[in-house]
Amino acid sequence: TCTGELYMCLGQDDRADLRGPLRAHPGDDAPLIDAIRAAITHKPRGHDFDYSRNRPDGQISRHMSHTGG
């Protein structure tokens, strides 16, 4: 996002701060790459954008429009 957050899924609240590593280590990509790799391990396996079904796993907890664009 424009605030330095990497969302694991646009329909979920899980996110990682990338601004911190970028500002703390200017010119060094390794901490940023490590943060992205760590974040990916929390990415949901799937999601359910079909609101007509009632499924607890992979349910949308935030709308994509909240991220902006």
PDB file of N, CA and C in Angstrom:
ATOM      1  N   THR A   1       0.843  -1.184   0.000  1.00  0.00           N
ATOM      2  CA  THR A   1       0.000   0.000   0.000  1.00  0.00           C
ATOM      3  C   THR A   1       0.884   1.240   0.000  1.00  0.00           C
ATOM      4  N   CYS A   2       0.273   2.406  -0.106  1.00  0.00           N
ATOM      5  CA  CYS A   2       1.025   3.660  -0.077  1.00  0.00           C
ATOM      6  C   CYS A   2       1.583   3.953   1.317  1.00  0.00           C
ATOM      7  N   THR A   3       1.132   3.210   2.327  1.00  0.00           N
ATOM      8  CA  THR A   3       1.646   3.394   3.687  1.00  0.00           C
ATOM      9  C   THR A   3       2.679   2.335   4.051  1.00  0.00           C
ATOM     10  N   GLY A   4       3.071   1.520   3.085  1.00  0.00           N
ATOM     11  CA  GLY A   4       4.124   0.541   3.318  1.00  0.00           C
ATOM     12  C   GLY A   4       3.657  -0.778   3.884  1.00  0.00           C
ATOM     13  N   GLU A   5       2.384  -1.090   3.756  1.00  0.00           N
ATOM     14  CA  GLU A   5       1.862  -2.361   4.257  1.00  0.00           C
ATOM     15  C   GLU A   5       1.667  -3.332   3.098  1.00  0.00           C
ATOM     16  N   LEU A   6       2.025  -4.577   3.337  1.00  0.00           N
ATOM     17  CA  LEU A   6       1.807  -5.645   2.369  1.00  0.00           C
ATOM     18  C   LEU A   6       0.684  -6.513   2.907  1.00  0.00           C
ATOM     19  N   TYR A   7      -0.446  -6.519   2.213  1.00  0.00           N
ATOM     20  CA  TYR A   7      -1.571  -7.358   2.622  1.00  0.00           C
ATOM     21  C   TYR A   7      -1.409  -8.738   2.019  1.00  0.00           C
ATOM     22  N   MET A   8      -1.616  -9.766   2.846  1.00  0.00           N
ATOM     23  CA  MET A   8      -1.492 -11.136   2.368  1.00  0.00           C
ATOM     24  C   MET A   8      -2.622 -11.481   1.407  1.00  0.00           C
ATOM     25  N   CYS A   9      -3.766 -10.852   1.610  1.00  0.00           N
ATOM     26  CA  CYS A   9      -4.922 -11.011   0.730  1.00  0.00           C
ATOM     27  C   CYS A   9      -5.737  -9.730   0.870  1.00  0.00           C
ATOM     28  N   LEU A  10      -6.251  -9.220  -0.221  1.00  0.00           N
ATOM     29  CA  LEU A  10      -7.007  -7.969  -0.145  1.00  0.00           C
ATOM     30  C   LEU A  10      -8.306  -8.111   0.628  1.00  0.00           C
ATOM     31  N   GLY A  11      -8.743  -9.332   0.857  1.00  0.00           N
ATOM     32  CA  GLY A  11      -9.973  -9.551   1.612  1.00  0.00           C
ATOM     33  C   GLY A  11      -9.731  -9.929   3.063  1.00  0.00           C
ATOM     34  N   GLN A  12      -8.492  -9.880   3.518  1.00  0.00           N
ATOM     35  CA  GLN A  12      -8.145 -10.260   4.894  1.00  0.00           C
ATOM     36  C   GLN A  12      -7.410  -9.114   5.586  1.00  0.00           C
ATOM     37  N   ASP A  13      -7.303  -9.191   6.894  1.00  0.00           N
ATOM     38  CA  ASP A  13      -6.609  -8.160   7.667  1.00  0.00           C
ATOM     39  C   ASP A  13      -5.122  -8.437   7.857  1.00  0.00           C
ATOM     40  N   ASP A  14      -4.667  -9.636   7.533  1.00  0.00           N
ATOM     41  CA  ASP A  14      -3.253  -9.967   7.730  1.00  0.00           C
ATOM     42  C   ASP A  14      -2.383  -9.079   6.849  1.00  0.00           C
ATOM     43  N   ARG A  15      -1.410  -8.433   7.487  1.00  0.00           N
ATOM     44  CA  ARG A  15      -0.528  -7.538   6.742  1.00  0.00           C
ATOM     45  C   ARG A  15       0.844  -7.490   7.394  1.00  0.00           C
ATOM     46  N   ALA A  16       1.807  -7.025   6.636  1.00  0.00           N
ATOM     47  CA  ALA A  16       3.174  -6.893   7.126  1.00  0.00           C
ATOM     48  C   ALA A  16       3.661  -5.477   6.843  1.00  0.00           C
ATOM     49  N   ASP A  17       4.442  -4.959   7.759  1.00  0.00           N
ATOM     50  CA  ASP A  17       5.014  -3.627   7.598  1.00  0.00           C
ATOM     51  C   ASP A  17       6.282  -3.729   6.753  1.00  0.00           C
ATOM     52  N   LEU A  18       6.308  -3.052   5.635  1.00  0.00           N
ATOM     53  CA  LEU A  18       7.510  -3.007   4.803  1.00  0.00           C
ATOM     54  C   LEU A  18       8.211  -1.657   4.912  1.00  0.00           C
ATOM     55  N   ARG A  19       7.510  -0.665   5.410  1.00  0.00           N
ATOM     56  CA  ARG A  19       8.111   0.660   5.553  1.00  0.00           C
ATOM     57  C   ARG A  19       9.250   0.635   6.572  1.00  0.00           C
ATOM     58  N   GLY A  20       9.048  -0.109   7.662  1.00  0.00           N
ATOM     59  CA  GLY A  20      10.088  -0.192   8.690  1.00  0.00           C
ATOM     60  C   GLY A  20      11.415  -0.688   8.150  1.00  0.00           C
ATOM     61  N   PRO A  21      11.443  -1.866   7.506  1.00  0.00           N
ATOM     62  CA  PRO A  21      12.705  -2.348   6.943  1.00  0.00           C
ATOM     63  C   PRO A  21      13.282  -1.422   5.868  1.00  0.00           C
ATOM     64  N   LEU A  22      12.421  -0.802   5.083  1.00  0.00           N
ATOM     65  CA  LEU A  22      12.915   0.114   4.051  1.00  0.00           C
ATOM     66  C   LEU A  22      13.613   1.316   4.660  1.00  0.00           C
ATOM     67  N   ARG A  23      13.023   1.877   5.700  1.00  0.00           N
ATOM     68  CA  ARG A  23      13.605   3.066   6.328  1.00  0.00           C
ATOM     69  C   ARG A  23      14.796   2.734   7.219  1.00  0.00           C
ATOM     70  N   ALA A  24      14.749   1.580   7.860  1.00  0.00           N
ATOM     71  CA  ALA A  24      15.830   1.207   8.781  1.00  0.00           C
ATOM     72  C   ALA A  24      17.093   0.765   8.050  1.00  0.00           C
ATOM     73  N   HIS A  25      16.931   0.288   6.817  1.00  0.00           N
ATOM     74  CA  HIS A  25      18.074  -0.256   6.077  1.00  0.00           C
ATOM     75  C   HIS A  25      18.113   0.293   4.652  1.00  0.00           C
ATOM     76  N   PRO A  26      18.286   1.610   4.497  1.00  0.00           N
ATOM     77  CA  PRO A  26      18.314   2.154   3.134  1.00  0.00           C
ATOM     78  C   PRO A  26      19.491   1.572   2.345  1.00  0.00           C
ATOM     79  N   GLY A  27      19.211   1.164   1.138  1.00  0.00           N
ATOM     80  CA  GLY A  27      20.262   0.611   0.291  1.00  0.00           C
ATOM     81  C   GLY A  27      20.533  -0.864   0.502  1.00  0.00           C
ATOM     82  N   ASP A  28      19.879  -1.478   1.496  1.00  0.00           N
ATOM     83  CA  ASP A  28      20.073  -2.906   1.767  1.00  0.00           C
ATOM     84  C   ASP A  28      18.737  -3.616   1.577  1.00  0.00           C
ATOM     85  N   ASP A  29      18.640  -4.403   0.522  1.00  0.00           N
ATOM     86  CA  ASP A  29      17.386  -5.089   0.207  1.00  0.00           C
ATOM     87  C   ASP A  29      17.132  -6.332   1.052  1.00  0.00           C
ATOM     88  N   ALA A  30      18.155  -6.864   1.701  1.00  0.00           N
ATOM     89  CA  ALA A  30      18.014  -8.130   2.432  1.00  0.00           C
ATOM     90  C   ALA A  30      16.920  -8.079   3.507  1.00  0.00           C
ATOM     91  N   PRO A  31      16.864  -7.049   4.373  1.00  0.00           N
ATOM     92  CA  PRO A  31      15.796  -7.018   5.383  1.00  0.00           C
ATOM     93  C   PRO A  31      14.394  -6.924   4.765  1.00  0.00           C
ATOM     94  N   LEU A  32      14.275  -6.224   3.658  1.00  0.00           N
ATOM     95  CA  LEU A  32      12.989  -6.124   2.972  1.00  0.00           C
ATOM     96  C   LEU A  32      12.586  -7.482   2.395  1.00  0.00           C
ATOM     97  N   ILE A  33      13.515  -8.155   1.767  1.00  0.00           N
ATOM     98  CA  ILE A  33      13.248  -9.484   1.210  1.00  0.00           C
ATOM     99  C   ILE A  33      12.870 -10.458   2.319  1.00  0.00           C
ATOM    100  N   ASP A  34      13.573 -10.384   3.448  1.00  0.00           N
ATOM    101  CA  ASP A  34      13.244 -11.249   4.589  1.00  0.00           C
ATOM    102  C   ASP A  34      11.830 -10.979   5.095  1.00  0.00           C
ATOM    103  N   ALA A  35      11.443  -9.702   5.163  1.00  0.00           N
ATOM    104  CA  ALA A  35      10.101  -9.340   5.635  1.00  0.00           C
ATOM    105  C   ALA A  35       9.029  -9.866   4.676  1.00  0.00           C
ATOM    106  N   ILE A  36       9.285  -9.783   3.383  1.00  0.00           N
ATOM    107  CA  ILE A  36       8.323 -10.284   2.393  1.00  0.00           C
ATOM    108  C   ILE A  36       8.214 -11.801   2.487  1.00  0.00           C
ATOM    109  N   ARG A  37       9.341 -12.478   2.604  1.00  0.00           N
ATOM    110  CA  ARG A  37       9.316 -13.944   2.714  1.00  0.00           C
ATOM    111  C   ARG A  37       8.581 -14.389   3.974  1.00  0.00           C
ATOM    112  N   ALA A  38       8.808 -13.698   5.082  1.00  0.00           N
ATOM    113  CA  ALA A  38       8.120 -14.041   6.332  1.00  0.00           C
ATOM    114  C   ALA A  38       6.619 -13.792   6.195  1.00  0.00           C
ATOM    115  N   ALA A  39       6.255 -12.712   5.525  1.00  0.00           N
ATOM    116  CA  ALA A  39       4.841 -12.373   5.356  1.00  0.00           C
ATOM    117  C   ALA A  39       4.119 -13.412   4.512  1.00  0.00           C
ATOM    118  N   ILE A  40       4.777 -13.902   3.490  1.00  0.00           N
ATOM    119  CA  ILE A  40       4.146 -14.861   2.587  1.00  0.00           C
ATOM    120  C   ILE A  40       3.750 -16.140   3.320  1.00  0.00           C
ATOM    121  N   THR A  41       4.470 -16.486   4.375  1.00  0.00           N
ATOM    122  CA  THR A  41       4.122 -17.698   5.126  1.00  0.00           C
ATOM    123  C   THR A  41       2.766 -17.564   5.819  1.00  0.00           C
ATOM    124  N   HIS A  42       2.271 -16.329   5.982  1.00  0.00           N
ATOM    125  CA  HIS A  42       0.977 -16.089   6.623  1.00  0.00           C
ATOM    126  C   HIS A  42      -0.144 -15.879   5.611  1.00  0.00           C
ATOM    127  N   LYS A  43       0.190 -15.971   4.338  1.00  0.00           N
ATOM    128  CA  LYS A  43      -0.820 -15.780   3.293  1.00  0.00           C
ATOM    129  C   LYS A  43      -1.838 -16.913   3.357  1.00  0.00           C
ATOM    130  N   PRO A  44      -3.138 -16.584   3.335  1.00  0.00           N
ATOM    131  CA  PRO A  44      -4.138 -17.648   3.366  1.00  0.00           C
ATOM    132  C   PRO A  44      -4.064 -18.514   2.110  1.00  0.00           C
ATOM    133  N   ARG A  45      -4.375 -19.760   2.284  1.00  0.00           N
ATOM    134  CA  ARG A  45      -4.343 -20.705   1.161  1.00  0.00           C
ATOM    135  C   ARG A  45      -5.431 -20.372   0.132  1.00  0.00           C
ATOM    136  N   GLY A  46      -6.517 -19.828   0.602  1.00  0.00           N
ATOM    137  CA  GLY A  46      -7.612 -19.476  -0.291  1.00  0.00           C
ATOM    138  C   GLY A  46      -8.539 -18.482   0.372  1.00  0.00           C
ATOM    139  N   HIS A  47      -9.564 -18.123  -0.330  1.00  0.00           N
ATOM    140  CA  HIS A  47     -10.553 -17.185   0.194  1.00  0.00           C
ATOM    141  C   HIS A  47     -11.886 -17.508  -0.453  1.00  0.00           C
ATOM    142  N   ASP A  48     -12.916 -16.862   0.037  1.00  0.00           N
ATOM    143  CA  ASP A  48     -14.241 -17.114  -0.509  1.00  0.00           C
ATOM    144  C   ASP A  48     -14.924 -15.781  -0.759  1.00  0.00           C
ATOM    145  N   PHE A  49     -14.868 -15.320  -1.983  1.00  0.00           N
ATOM    146  CA  PHE A  49     -15.507 -14.061  -2.332  1.00  0.00           C
ATOM    147  C   PHE A  49     -16.976 -14.249  -2.698  1.00  0.00           C
ATOM    148  N   ASP A  50     -17.474 -15.468  -2.604  1.00  0.00           N
ATOM    149  CA  ASP A  50     -18.880 -15.744  -2.900  1.00  0.00           C
ATOM    150  C   ASP A  50     -19.686 -15.547  -1.617  1.00  0.00           C
ATOM    151  N   TYR A  51     -20.345 -14.395  -1.508  1.00  0.00           N
ATOM    152  CA  TYR A  51     -21.090 -14.070  -0.296  1.00  0.00           C
ATOM    153  C   TYR A  51     -22.363 -14.893  -0.139  1.00  0.00           C
ATOM    154  N   SER A  52     -22.754 -15.633  -1.170  1.00  0.00           N
ATOM    155  CA  SER A  52     -23.984 -16.414  -1.081  1.00  0.00           C
ATOM    156  C   SER A  52     -23.779 -17.709  -0.302  1.00  0.00           C
ATOM    157  N   ARG A  53     -22.531 -18.084  -0.074  1.00  0.00           N
ATOM    158  CA  ARG A  53     -22.245 -19.310   0.682  1.00  0.00           C
ATOM    159  C   ARG A  53     -21.786 -18.933   2.088  1.00  0.00           C
ATOM    160  N   ASN A  54     -22.106 -19.756   3.036  1.00  0.00           N
ATOM    161  CA  ASN A  54     -21.734 -19.504   4.424  1.00  0.00           C
ATOM    162  C   ASN A  54     -20.601 -20.447   4.806  1.00  0.00           C
ATOM    163  N   ARG A  55     -19.369 -20.001   4.587  1.00  0.00           N
ATOM    164  CA  ARG A  55     -18.203 -20.828   4.901  1.00  0.00           C
ATOM    165  C   ARG A  55     -17.305 -20.072   5.873  1.00  0.00           C
ATOM    166  N   PRO A  56     -17.013 -20.628   7.034  1.00  0.00           N
ATOM    167  CA  PRO A  56     -16.179 -19.932   8.011  1.00  0.00           C
ATOM    168  C   PRO A  56     -14.715 -19.833   7.588  1.00  0.00           C
ATOM    169  N   ASP A  57     -14.185 -20.835   6.882  1.00  0.00           N
ATOM    170  CA  ASP A  57     -12.777 -20.791   6.492  1.00  0.00           C
ATOM    171  C   ASP A  57     -12.615 -19.928   5.248  1.00  0.00           C
ATOM    172  N   GLY A  58     -11.624 -19.050   5.281  1.00  0.00           N
ATOM    173  CA  GLY A  58     -11.368 -18.186   4.147  1.00  0.00           C
ATOM    174  C   GLY A  58     -12.392 -17.087   3.953  1.00  0.00           C
ATOM    175  N   GLN A  59     -13.152 -16.792   4.985  1.00  0.00           N
ATOM    176  CA  GLN A  59     -14.195 -15.781   4.878  1.00  0.00           C
ATOM    177  C   GLN A  59     -13.570 -14.383   4.802  1.00  0.00           C
ATOM    178  N   ILE A  60     -14.198 -13.504   4.077  1.00  0.00           N
ATOM    179  CA  ILE A  60     -13.702 -12.147   3.887  1.00  0.00           C
ATOM    180  C   ILE A  60     -13.903 -11.350   5.175  1.00  0.00           C
ATOM    181  N   SER A  61     -12.821 -10.725   5.661  1.00  0.00           N
ATOM    182  CA  SER A  61     -12.921  -9.938   6.888  1.00  0.00           C
ATOM    183  C   SER A  61     -12.804  -8.443   6.617  1.00  0.00           C
ATOM    184  N   ARG A  62     -12.403  -8.060   5.415  1.00  0.00           N
ATOM    185  CA  ARG A  62     -12.345  -6.643   5.050  1.00  0.00           C
ATOM    186  C   ARG A  62     -12.570  -6.539   3.549  1.00  0.00           C
ATOM    187  N   HIS A  63     -13.088  -5.416   3.140  1.00  0.00           N
ATOM    188  CA  HIS A  63     -13.364  -5.208   1.717  1.00  0.00           C
ATOM    189  C   HIS A  63     -12.136  -4.622   1.027  1.00  0.00           C
ATOM    190  N   MET A  64     -11.920  -5.037  -0.202  1.00  0.00           N
ATOM    191  CA  MET A  64     -10.759  -4.572  -0.961  1.00  0.00           C
ATOM    192  C   MET A  64     -10.707  -3.054  -1.066  1.00  0.00           C
ATOM    193  N   SER A  65     -11.847  -2.415  -1.101  1.00  0.00           N
ATOM    194  CA  SER A  65     -11.880  -0.957  -1.257  1.00  0.00           C
ATOM    195  C   SER A  65     -11.247  -0.235  -0.071  1.00  0.00           C
ATOM    196  N   HIS A  66     -11.091  -0.902   1.067  1.00  0.00           N
ATOM    197  CA  HIS A  66     -10.458  -0.275   2.229  1.00  0.00           C
ATOM    198  C   HIS A  66      -8.971  -0.049   2.004  1.00  0.00           C
ATOM    199  N   THR A  67      -8.379  -0.795   1.096  1.00  0.00           N
ATOM    200  CA  THR A  67      -6.953  -0.649   0.812  1.00  0.00           C
ATOM    201  C   THR A  67      -6.695   0.614   0.005  1.00  0.00           C
ATOM    202  N   GLY A  68      -7.617   0.995  -0.827  1.00  0.00           N
ATOM    203  CA  GLY A  68      -7.425   2.172  -1.663  1.00  0.00           C
ATOM    204  C   GLY A  68      -6.777   1.796  -2.976  1.00  0.00           C
ATOM    205  N   GLY A  69      -6.499   2.781  -3.764  1.00  0.00           N
ATOM    206  CA  GLY A  69      -5.892   2.461  -5.049  1.00  0.00           C
ATOM    207  C   GLY A  69      -5.745   3.680  -5.905  1.00  0.00           C
TER     208      GLY A  69
END
